[in-house]
PDB file of C-alpha atoms in Angstrom:
ATOM      1  CA  MET R  20       0.000   0.000   0.000  1.00 39.00           C
ATOM      2  CA  MET R  21       1.277   3.461  -0.834  1.00 40.00           C
ATOM      3  CA  ARG R  22       2.451   5.303   2.251  1.00 49.00           C
ATOM      4  CA  THR R  23       0.393   8.458   2.883  1.00 49.00           C
ATOM      5  CA  SER R  24       1.739  11.287   5.020  1.00 51.00           C
ATOM      6  CA  ARG R  25      -0.304  12.854   7.818  1.00 48.00           C
ATOM      7  CA  ARG R  26      -0.706  16.100   5.876  1.00 47.00           C
ATOM      8  CA  SER R  27      -1.786  14.431   2.646  1.00 49.00           C
ATOM      9  CA  PHE R  28      -4.214  12.143   4.419  1.00 45.00           C
ATOM     10  CA  LEU R  29      -5.890  14.993   6.274  1.00 44.00           C
ATOM     11  CA  LYS R  30      -6.250  16.980   3.067  1.00 44.00           C
ATOM     12  CA  ILE R  31      -7.953  14.029   1.394  1.00 42.00           C
ATOM     13  CA  GLY R  32     -10.452  13.438   4.168  1.00 45.00           C
ATOM     14  CA  ALA R  33     -10.856  16.821   5.819  1.00 42.00           C
ATOM     15  CA  VAL R  34     -14.545  17.083   5.015  1.00 37.00           C
ATOM     16  CA  GLY R  35     -15.454  13.459   5.627  1.00 42.00           C
ATOM     17  CA  GLY R  36     -17.668  12.076   8.372  1.00 41.00           C
ATOM     18  CA  LEU R  37     -19.010  15.287   9.889  1.00 38.00           C
ATOM     19  CA  GLY R  38     -22.344  13.713  10.887  1.00 38.00           C
ATOM     20  CA  LEU R  39     -23.723  14.077  14.379  1.00 33.00           C
ATOM     21  CA  VAL R  40     -23.746  11.292  16.928  1.00 34.00           C
ATOM     22  CA  PHE R  41     -26.083  10.328  19.753  1.00 30.00           C
ATOM     23  CA  LEU R  42     -24.631  10.902  23.206  1.00 31.00           C
ATOM     24  CA  PRO R  43     -25.101   9.474  26.676  1.00 32.00           C
ATOM     25  CA  ALA R  44     -26.175  11.871  29.393  1.00 29.00           C
ATOM     26  CA  VAL R  45     -22.894  13.264  30.699  1.00 30.00           C
ATOM     27  CA  LYS R  46     -21.769  16.172  32.831  1.00 30.00           C
ATOM     28  CA  GLY R  47     -18.456  17.911  34.003  1.00 33.00           C
ATOM     29  CA  PHE R  48     -15.612  19.105  36.485  1.00 32.00           C
ATOM     30  CA  ALA R  49     -14.541  21.779  39.050  1.00 34.00           C
ATOM     31  CA  GLY R  50     -12.036  24.648  38.706  1.00 35.00           C
ATOM     32  CA  SER R  51      -8.470  25.256  37.598  1.00 36.00           C
ATOM     33  CA  GLY R  52      -6.965  23.645  40.695  1.00 36.00           C
ATOM     34  CA  ALA R  53      -8.013  20.519  42.574  1.00 34.00           C
ATOM     35  CA  LEU R  54     -11.543  19.166  42.239  1.00 37.00           C
ATOM     36  CA  ARG R  55     -14.140  21.330  43.961  1.00 35.00           C
ATOM     37  CA  ASP R  56     -15.968  18.331  45.425  1.00 34.00           C
ATOM     38  CA  ALA R  57     -13.369  15.959  46.842  1.00 27.00           C
ATOM     39  CA  ALA R  58     -16.027  13.369  47.610  1.00 27.00           C
ATOM     40  CA  GLY R  59     -16.752  12.982  43.914  1.00 34.00           C
ATOM     41  CA  ALA R  60     -13.187  13.325  42.731  1.00 39.00           C
ATOM     42  CA  GLY R  61     -12.885   9.758  41.491  1.00 44.00           C
ATOM     43  CA  SER R  62     -15.954   9.817  39.268  1.00 51.00           C
ATOM     44  CA  ALA R  63     -16.850  11.724  36.115  1.00 57.00           C
ATOM     45  CA  VAL R  64     -20.465  10.562  36.137  1.00 61.00           C
ATOM     46  CA  GLY R  65     -22.849  13.488  36.384  1.00 71.00           C
ATOM     47  CA  ARG R  66     -20.292  15.999  35.124  1.00 89.00           C
ATOM     48  CA  LYS R  67     -19.477  17.700  31.840  1.00 95.00           C
ATOM     49  CA  TRP R  68     -15.808  18.541  31.343  1.00 97.00           C
ATOM     50  CA  ALA R  69     -14.758  21.732  29.563  1.00 98.00           C
ATOM     51  CA  MET R  70     -11.695  23.961  29.269  1.00 98.00           C
ATOM     52  CA  VAL R  71     -11.344  27.721  28.942  1.00 98.00           C
ATOM     53  CA  VAL R  72      -8.165  29.163  27.399  1.00 97.00           C
ATOM     54  CA  ASP R  73      -7.179  32.804  27.950  1.00 96.00           C
ATOM     55  CA  MET R  74      -4.437  33.387  25.372  1.00 93.00           C
ATOM     56  CA  GLN R  75      -3.756  36.944  26.538  1.00 92.00           C
ATOM     57  CA  LYS R  76      -2.421  35.522  29.802  1.00 93.00           C
ATOM     58  CA  CYS R  77      -0.432  32.978  27.838  1.00 91.00           C
ATOM     59  CA  TRP R  78       1.185  35.574  25.574  1.00 90.00           C
ATOM     60  CA  GLU R  79       2.166  37.694  28.548  1.00 90.00           C
ATOM     61  CA  ARG R  80       4.420  34.833  29.629  1.00 87.00           C
ATOM     62  CA  GLY R  81       6.430  35.177  26.416  1.00 81.00           C
ATOM     63  CA  ALA R  82       7.223  32.936  23.479  1.00 73.00           C
ATOM     64  CA  GLU R  83       9.581  30.759  25.493  1.00 78.00           C
ATOM     65  CA  CYS R  84       6.829  29.390  27.739  1.00 88.00           C
ATOM     66  CA  ARG R  85       5.768  25.875  26.720  1.00 93.00           C
ATOM     67  CA  ASP R  86       5.111  24.542  30.197  1.00 96.00           C
ATOM     68  CA  CYS R  87       1.632  23.228  29.410  1.00 97.00           C
ATOM     69  CA  ILE R  88       2.746  21.429  26.242  1.00 97.00           C
ATOM     70  CA  LEU R  89       5.768  19.846  27.920  1.00 97.00           C
ATOM     71  CA  ALA R  90       3.729  18.747  30.933  1.00 97.00           C
ATOM     72  CA  CYS R  91       1.116  17.091  28.746  1.00 98.00           C
ATOM     73  CA  HIS R  92       3.600  15.307  26.511  1.00 98.00           C
ATOM     74  CA  ARG R  93       5.710  14.073  29.416  1.00 97.00           C
ATOM     75  CA  ALA R  94       2.681  12.798  31.313  1.00 98.00           C
ATOM     76  CA  HIS R  95       1.413  10.858  28.289  1.00 98.00           C
ATOM     77  CA  ASN R  96       4.638   9.595  26.718  1.00 98.00           C
ATOM     78  CA  VAL R  97       4.194  11.616  23.543  1.00 98.00           C
ATOM     79  CA  PRO R  98       7.241  11.008  21.300  1.00 98.00           C
ATOM     80  CA  GLU R  99       9.391  13.808  19.904  1.00 97.00           C
ATOM     81  CA  ILE R 100       9.667  12.830  16.239  1.00 96.00           C
ATOM     82  CA  PRO R 101      11.643  15.419  14.219  1.00 94.00           C
ATOM     83  CA  ASP R 102       9.933  14.781  10.881  1.00 95.00           C
ATOM     84  CA  PRO R 103       6.915  17.187  10.727  1.00 93.00           C
ATOM     85  CA  GLU R 104       5.091  14.751   8.451  1.00 94.00           C
ATOM     86  CA  GLU R 105       5.211  12.144  11.237  1.00 97.00           C
ATOM     87  CA  GLU R 106       4.880  14.453  14.234  1.00 97.00           C
ATOM     88  CA  VAL R 107       2.792  13.265  17.179  1.00 98.00           C
ATOM     89  CA  LYS R 108       1.194  15.972  19.309  1.00 97.00           C
ATOM     90  CA  TRP R 109      -1.536  16.293  21.897  1.00 98.00           C
ATOM     91  CA  VAL R 110      -1.228  20.029  22.607  1.00 98.00           C
ATOM     92  CA  TRP R 111       0.366  22.530  20.256  1.00 97.00           C
ATOM     93  CA  THR R 112      -0.070  26.012  18.794  1.00 96.00           C
ATOM     94  CA  GLU R 113      -1.604  27.232  15.541  1.00 95.00           C
ATOM     95  CA  ARG R 114      -1.751  30.716  14.116  1.00 94.00           C
ATOM     96  CA  PHE R 115      -5.089  32.453  14.659  1.00 94.00           C
ATOM     97  CA  GLU R 116      -5.940  32.373  10.960  1.00 93.00           C
ATOM     98  CA  HIS R 117      -5.484  28.587  10.924  1.00 95.00           C
ATOM     99  CA  ALA R 118      -7.189  27.878  14.240  1.00 96.00           C
ATOM    100  CA  PHE R 119     -10.169  30.137  13.542  1.00 96.00           C
ATOM    101  CA  PRO R 120     -10.517  30.456   9.754  1.00 95.00           C
ATOM    102  CA  GLU R 121     -14.170  31.469  10.073  1.00 94.00           C
ATOM    103  CA  GLN R 122     -13.092  34.557  12.069  1.00 92.00           C
ATOM    104  CA  VAL R 123     -10.617  35.791   9.454  1.00 92.00           C
ATOM    105  CA  HIS R 124     -11.499  38.670   7.140  1.00 93.00           C
ATOM    106  CA  GLU R 125      -9.529  41.113   5.025  1.00 92.00           C
ATOM    107  CA  TYR R 126      -9.442  43.773   7.752  1.00 90.00           C
ATOM    108  CA  LEU R 127      -8.340  41.518  10.599  1.00 89.00           C
ATOM    109  CA  ALA R 128      -5.499  43.097  12.576  1.00 87.00           C
ATOM    110  CA  GLU R 129      -2.178  41.660  11.450  1.00 84.00           C
ATOM    111  CA  HIS R 130      -0.922  41.274  15.010  1.00 83.00           C
ATOM    112  CA  LEU R 131      -3.838  38.939  15.735  1.00 87.00           C
ATOM    113  CA  ARG R 132      -3.707  37.025  12.458  1.00 86.00           C
ATOM    114  CA  ASP R 133      -0.217  35.731  13.232  1.00 86.00           C
ATOM    115  CA  LYS R 134      -0.674  35.086  16.960  1.00 90.00           C
ATOM    116  CA  PRO R 135      -0.260  31.478  18.123  1.00 92.00           C
ATOM    117  CA  PHE R 136      -3.269  29.856  19.798  1.00 95.00           C
ATOM    118  CA  LEU R 137      -3.075  26.778  21.962  1.00 96.00           C
ATOM    119  CA  VAL R 138      -5.050  23.914  20.403  1.00 98.00           C
ATOM    120  CA  LEU R 139      -5.906  20.357  21.403  1.00 98.00           C
ATOM    121  CA  CYS R 140      -8.731  17.849  21.088  1.00 99.00           C
ATOM    122  CA  ASN R 141     -12.007  19.695  21.636  1.00 99.00           C
ATOM    123  CA  HIS R 142     -13.814  16.720  23.176  1.00 98.00           C
ATOM    124  CA  CYS R 143     -16.838  17.630  21.111  1.00 98.00           C
ATOM    125  CA  GLU R 144     -20.344  16.934  22.284  1.00 97.00           C
ATOM    126  CA  ASN R 145     -21.105  15.655  18.772  1.00 98.00           C
ATOM    127  CA  PRO R 146     -17.749  14.147  17.770  1.00 98.00           C
ATOM    128  CA  PRO R 147     -17.569  13.009  14.130  1.00 98.00           C
ATOM    129  CA  CYS R 148     -14.546  10.841  14.956  1.00 99.00           C
ATOM    130  CA  VAL R 149     -16.700   8.592  17.135  1.00 98.00           C
ATOM    131  CA  ARG R 150     -19.246   8.029  14.404  1.00 98.00           C
ATOM    132  CA  VAL R 151     -16.752   6.903  11.766  1.00 98.00           C
ATOM    133  CA  CYS R 152     -14.591   4.571  13.890  1.00 98.00           C
ATOM    134  CA  PRO R 153     -15.366   1.000  12.686  1.00 98.00           C
ATOM    135  CA  THR R 154     -14.107  -0.735  15.847  1.00 98.00           C
ATOM    136  CA  LYS R 155     -15.313   1.718  18.511  1.00 97.00           C
ATOM    137  CA  ALA R 156     -11.699   2.419  19.401  1.00 98.00           C
ATOM    138  CA  THR R 157     -12.857   6.017  19.682  1.00 98.00           C
ATOM    139  CA  PHE R 158     -15.847   6.437  21.939  1.00 98.00           C
ATOM    140  CA  LYS R 159     -17.619   8.785  24.326  1.00 96.00           C
ATOM    141  CA  GLY R 160     -16.708   8.227  27.950  1.00 94.00           C
ATOM    142  CA  ASP R 161     -17.974   9.568  31.257  1.00 91.00           C
ATOM    143  CA  GLY R 162     -18.010  13.327  31.578  1.00 94.00           C
ATOM    144  CA  GLY R 163     -18.355  13.745  27.826  1.00 95.00           C
ATOM    145  CA  LEU R 164     -14.716  12.851  27.163  1.00 97.00           C
ATOM    146  CA  VAL R 165     -13.801  11.532  23.720  1.00 98.00           C
ATOM    147  CA  MET R 166     -11.694   8.519  24.579  1.00 98.00           C
ATOM    148  CA  MET R 167      -9.493   5.995  22.771  1.00 97.00           C
ATOM    149  CA  ASP R 168      -8.845   2.289  23.230  1.00 97.00           C
ATOM    150  CA  TYR R 169      -5.454   1.773  21.579  1.00 96.00           C
ATOM    151  CA  HIS R 170      -5.910  -2.002  21.507  1.00 95.00           C
ATOM    152  CA  ARG R 171      -8.996  -1.649  19.309  1.00 97.00           C
ATOM    153  CA  CYS R 172      -7.393   0.847  16.902  1.00 98.00           C
ATOM    154  CA  LEU R 173      -6.807  -0.616  13.432  1.00 97.00           C
ATOM    155  CA  GLY R 174      -4.897   2.397  12.155  1.00 98.00           C
ATOM    156  CA  CYS R 175      -7.471   3.059   9.409  1.00 98.00           C
ATOM    157  CA  ARG R 176      -7.322   6.799  10.214  1.00 98.00           C
ATOM    158  CA  TYR R 177     -10.998   7.383   9.466  1.00 98.00           C
ATOM    159  CA  CYS R 178     -11.130   9.370  12.710  1.00 99.00           C
ATOM    160  CA  MET R 179      -8.306  11.619  11.497  1.00 98.00           C
ATOM    161  CA  ALA R 180     -10.178  12.318   8.284  1.00 98.00           C
ATOM    162  CA  ALA R 181     -13.382  13.070  10.189  1.00 99.00           C
ATOM    163  CA  CYS R 182     -11.808  15.391  12.785  1.00 99.00           C
ATOM    164  CA  PRO R 183     -12.064  18.988  11.515  1.00 98.00           C
ATOM    165  CA  TYR R 184      -9.480  20.207  14.028  1.00 98.00           C
ATOM    166  CA  GLY R 185      -6.465  18.060  13.140  1.00 97.00           C
ATOM    167  CA  ALA R 186      -6.370  16.919  16.751  1.00 98.00           C
ATOM    168  CA  ARG R 187      -5.252  13.341  16.062  1.00 99.00           C
ATOM    169  CA  SER R 188      -1.819  11.941  15.294  1.00 98.00           C
ATOM    170  CA  PHE R 189      -0.840   8.658  13.644  1.00 98.00           C
ATOM    171  CA  ASN R 190       2.166   6.625  14.713  1.00 98.00           C
ATOM    172  CA  PHE R 191       3.969   5.976  11.444  1.00 98.00           C
ATOM    173  CA  ARG R 192       6.761   4.275  13.395  1.00 97.00           C
ATOM    174  CA  ASP R 193       7.357   2.809  16.830  1.00 97.00           C
ATOM    175  CA  PRO R 194       7.165   5.913  19.050  1.00 97.00           C
ATOM    176  CA  ARG R 195       9.027   4.498  22.037  1.00 97.00           C
ATOM    177  CA  PRO R 196      12.581   5.213  20.831  1.00 97.00           C
ATOM    178  CA  TYR R 197      11.583   8.891  20.601  1.00 97.00           C
ATOM    179  CA  LEU R 198      10.661   9.312  24.255  1.00 97.00           C
ATOM    180  CA  ARG R 199      13.044  11.539  26.207  1.00 92.00           C
ATOM    181  CA  GLU R 200      11.750  10.120  29.463  1.00 93.00           C
ATOM    182  CA  LEU R 201       9.221   7.424  30.242  1.00 97.00           C
ATOM    183  CA  ASN R 202       6.208   7.865  32.493  1.00 97.00           C
ATOM    184  CA  PRO R 203       5.506   4.289  33.634  1.00 96.00           C
ATOM    185  CA  ALA R 204       2.061   5.315  34.881  1.00 94.00           C
ATOM    186  CA  PHE R 205       0.767   5.854  31.330  1.00 97.00           C
ATOM    187  CA  PRO R 206       0.852   3.287  28.502  1.00 96.00           C
ATOM    188  CA  THR R 207       3.083   3.803  25.510  1.00 97.00           C
ATOM    189  CA  ARG R 208       1.668   3.274  22.022  1.00 97.00           C
ATOM    190  CA  GLU R 209       2.727   1.135  19.086  1.00 96.00           C
ATOM    191  CA  LYS R 210       3.321   1.756  15.418  1.00 98.00           C
ATOM    192  CA  GLY R 211       0.091   1.960  13.430  1.00 98.00           C
ATOM    193  CA  VAL R 212      -2.281   3.480  15.995  1.00 98.00           C
ATOM    194  CA  VAL R 213      -3.849   6.921  16.374  1.00 98.00           C
ATOM    195  CA  GLU R 214      -3.611   9.011  19.539  1.00 98.00           C
ATOM    196  CA  LYS R 215      -4.763  12.356  20.914  1.00 98.00           C
ATOM    197  CA  CYS R 216      -5.440  14.407  24.061  1.00 98.00           C
ATOM    198  CA  ASN R 217      -7.635  12.597  26.593  1.00 98.00           C
ATOM    199  CA  PHE R 218      -8.230  15.567  28.942  1.00 98.00           C
ATOM    200  CA  CYS R 219      -6.080  13.627  31.441  1.00 98.00           C
ATOM    201  CA  THR R 220      -8.825  11.202  32.387  1.00 96.00           C
ATOM    202  CA  GLU R 221      -6.281   9.201  34.392  1.00 96.00           C
ATOM    203  CA  ARG R 222      -5.637  12.292  36.553  1.00 96.00           C
ATOM    204  CA  LEU R 223      -9.320  13.169  36.861  1.00 95.00           C
ATOM    205  CA  GLU R 224      -9.938   9.724  38.331  1.00 94.00           C
ATOM    206  CA  GLU R 225      -7.481  10.640  41.085  1.00 94.00           C
ATOM    207  CA  GLY R 226      -9.076  14.022  41.736  1.00 94.00           C
ATOM    208  CA  LEU R 227      -6.328  15.966  39.922  1.00 96.00           C
ATOM    209  CA  PRO R 228      -6.674  18.597  37.182  1.00 97.00           C
ATOM    210  CA  PRO R 229      -5.217  17.999  33.697  1.00 98.00           C
ATOM    211  CA  ALA R 230      -1.424  18.198  33.541  1.00 98.00           C
ATOM    212  CA  CYS R 231      -1.485  21.249  31.268  1.00 98.00           C
ATOM    213  CA  VAL R 232      -3.757  23.155  33.659  1.00 98.00           C
ATOM    214  CA  GLU R 233      -1.602  22.324  36.655  1.00 98.00           C
ATOM    215  CA  ALA R 234       1.611  23.304  34.842  1.00 97.00           C
ATOM    216  CA  CYS R 235       0.465  26.685  33.500  1.00 96.00           C
ATOM    217  CA  PRO R 236       2.160  29.418  35.585  1.00 94.00           C
ATOM    218  CA  ALA R 237      -0.099  32.118  34.115  1.00 93.00           C
ATOM    219  CA  LYS R 238      -3.339  30.318  35.012  1.00 95.00           C
ATOM    220  CA  ALA R 239      -4.349  30.742  31.381  1.00 96.00           C
ATOM    221  CA  LEU R 240      -6.055  27.334  31.354  1.00 98.00           C
ATOM    222  CA  VAL R 241      -9.118  26.641  33.453  1.00 98.00           C
ATOM    223  CA  PHE R 242     -10.830  23.260  33.589  1.00 98.00           C
ATOM    224  CA  GLY R 243     -14.281  22.775  35.009  1.00 96.00           C
ATOM    225  CA  ASP R 244     -17.788  21.411  35.173  1.00 96.00           C
ATOM    226  CA  LEU R 245     -20.183  23.075  32.753  1.00 96.00           C
ATOM    227  CA  ASP R 246     -23.128  21.706  34.674  1.00 95.00           C
ATOM    228  CA  ASP R 247     -21.973  23.285  37.937  1.00 96.00           C
ATOM    229  CA  PRO R 248     -23.185  26.928  37.993  1.00 95.00           C
ATOM    230  CA  SER R 249     -20.598  27.773  40.659  1.00 96.00           C
ATOM    231  CA  SER R 250     -17.603  26.323  38.781  1.00 96.00           C
ATOM    232  CA  GLU R 251     -14.797  28.543  37.538  1.00 97.00           C
ATOM    233  CA  VAL R 252     -15.444  27.689  33.890  1.00 97.00           C
ATOM    234  CA  ARG R 253     -19.080  28.713  34.200  1.00 97.00           C
ATOM    235  CA  ARG R 254     -18.067  31.953  35.920  1.00 97.00           C
ATOM    236  CA  ILE R 255     -15.622  32.815  33.129  1.00 97.00           C
ATOM    237  CA  LEU R 256     -18.040  31.874  30.351  1.00 97.00           C
ATOM    238  CA  SER R 257     -20.771  33.991  31.944  1.00 96.00           C
ATOM    239  CA  ALA R 258     -18.519  37.017  32.355  1.00 95.00           C
ATOM    240  CA  SER R 259     -16.439  36.890  29.147  1.00 94.00           C
ATOM    241  CA  TYR R 260     -16.860  36.824  25.399  1.00 94.00           C
ATOM    242  CA  THR R 261     -15.625  33.449  24.216  1.00 96.00           C
ATOM    243  CA  ILE R 262     -15.399  31.592  20.918  1.00 96.00           C
ATOM    244  CA  VAL R 263     -14.937  27.971  19.890  1.00 98.00           C
ATOM    245  CA  ARG R 264     -13.300  26.507  16.821  1.00 98.00           C
ATOM    246  CA  LYS R 265     -15.447  26.004  13.700  1.00 98.00           C
ATOM    247  CA  PRO R 266     -18.854  26.252  15.414  1.00 97.00           C
ATOM    248  CA  GLU R 267     -20.622  26.085  12.051  1.00 97.00           C
ATOM    249  CA  LEU R 268     -19.840  22.356  11.849  1.00 98.00           C
ATOM    250  CA  GLY R 269     -22.159  21.519  14.724  1.00 98.00           C
ATOM    251  CA  THR R 270     -19.598  19.460  16.663  1.00 98.00           C
ATOM    252  CA  ARG R 271     -20.122  21.577  19.814  1.00 98.00           C
ATOM    253  CA  PRO R 272     -16.500  21.815  21.054  1.00 98.00           C
ATOM    254  CA  LYS R 273     -15.769  21.912  24.768  1.00 98.00           C
ATOM    255  CA  VAL R 274     -12.646  24.075  24.556  1.00 99.00           C
ATOM    256  CA  TYR R 275     -13.499  27.779  24.773  1.00 98.00           C
ATOM    257  CA  TYR R 276     -11.257  30.772  24.053  1.00 97.00           C
ATOM    258  CA  VAL R 277     -11.579  34.088  25.888  1.00 96.00           C
ATOM    259  CA  ILE R 278     -11.552  37.057  23.519  1.00 88.00           C
ATOM    260  CA  ASN R 279     -10.535  40.225  25.347  1.00 80.00           C
ATOM    261  CA  PRO R 280     -10.743  43.771  23.948  1.00 64.00           C
ATOM    262  CA  GLY R 281      -7.453  44.509  22.183  1.00 62.00           C
ATOM    263  CA  LEU R 282      -6.550  40.815  22.173  1.00 67.00           C
ATOM    264  CA  GLY R 283      -2.960  40.288  21.099  1.00 58.00           C
ATOM    265  CA  ASN R 284      -1.821  43.909  21.415  1.00 63.00           C
ATOM    266  CA  SER R 285       0.583  43.034  24.205  1.00 54.00           C
ATOM    267  CA  GLY R 286       2.666  40.065  25.216  1.00 48.00           C
ATOM    268  CA  GLY R 287       5.816  38.453  23.946  1.00 47.00           C
ATOM    269  CA  ARG R 288       4.458  35.933  21.429  1.00 43.00           C
TER     270      ARG R 288
END
C-alpha cells in the first residue's frame, strides 16, 4: 500500500464524516486547581468537562513558555519525532488564521492574524470521529470525554479524516525510541495506531486537574464542570466573550477561548 503522510491524508479526508452522533447523558468538572468536590473526585459521572483558554495571559508569559505542552507530553509519553510529516502531538499552537478560519477577514489586525493559539482535542459533544470509527476504538466516555482504546485501533485513520481540528496523530513508526523520558504510569503506544489528548482522564480519576492546567504558571487554562453553575469555567463563560473553533460544523467543542478587547496587542508571542 502506498504510504500516505499525515498532511496528505488529512487533506484528502478533511470534510469526511461530519455527521452528528447520539450521546449518553454526561456532565463535568470543578475549577483550575483541585476538584471542587473531593467526595466525587474519582468519578466523572454526572459531570461535563470543559476547558477555557485565555491566550492573553499565555502571551504575557512570552514565546519561550511551553510549560503546558511539555507537561502534557511528558505525562502521556508523547514522542518527539523530528519529521513534521510524522509528528505526534496532543497540545500545540496554531496561528489564529489557521485555528479560527471562520473569524478571518480582510481587515483583521495583522498582530492577531499571526498570533499562536493553543489547540488540542475539543472533546466535542457531537464528535464526528466517534461516528466513523469502525471498531469503537474512539468512543464517548464519562463526563463527555472523547476517549481511545489503543488495543482496538486498526490504524485506518478514518477518525483523522473526520476530525475537523487536526487533533489526532498517527504513529507511522514505533514511538518508544523517541521518548526523552518514560512515564511508567501511562501506557506507551505502538506503530500503526492513532492518539490524541484525553483531557487527562487518568488524573481526573485521582481528583487531579489535567497536567497542562496544573503546569500553566499564568493560570491561562481553566478546567471545570459546565453543569456546575458555581464552577470557575461557568463563571468565566458567563462574564467573558468566548469563541470555539469552527462552530458552524455543529460538533459543539468543549474548549473555549476568551476574547478580550485589544486581544494580542501586548505580550511576547
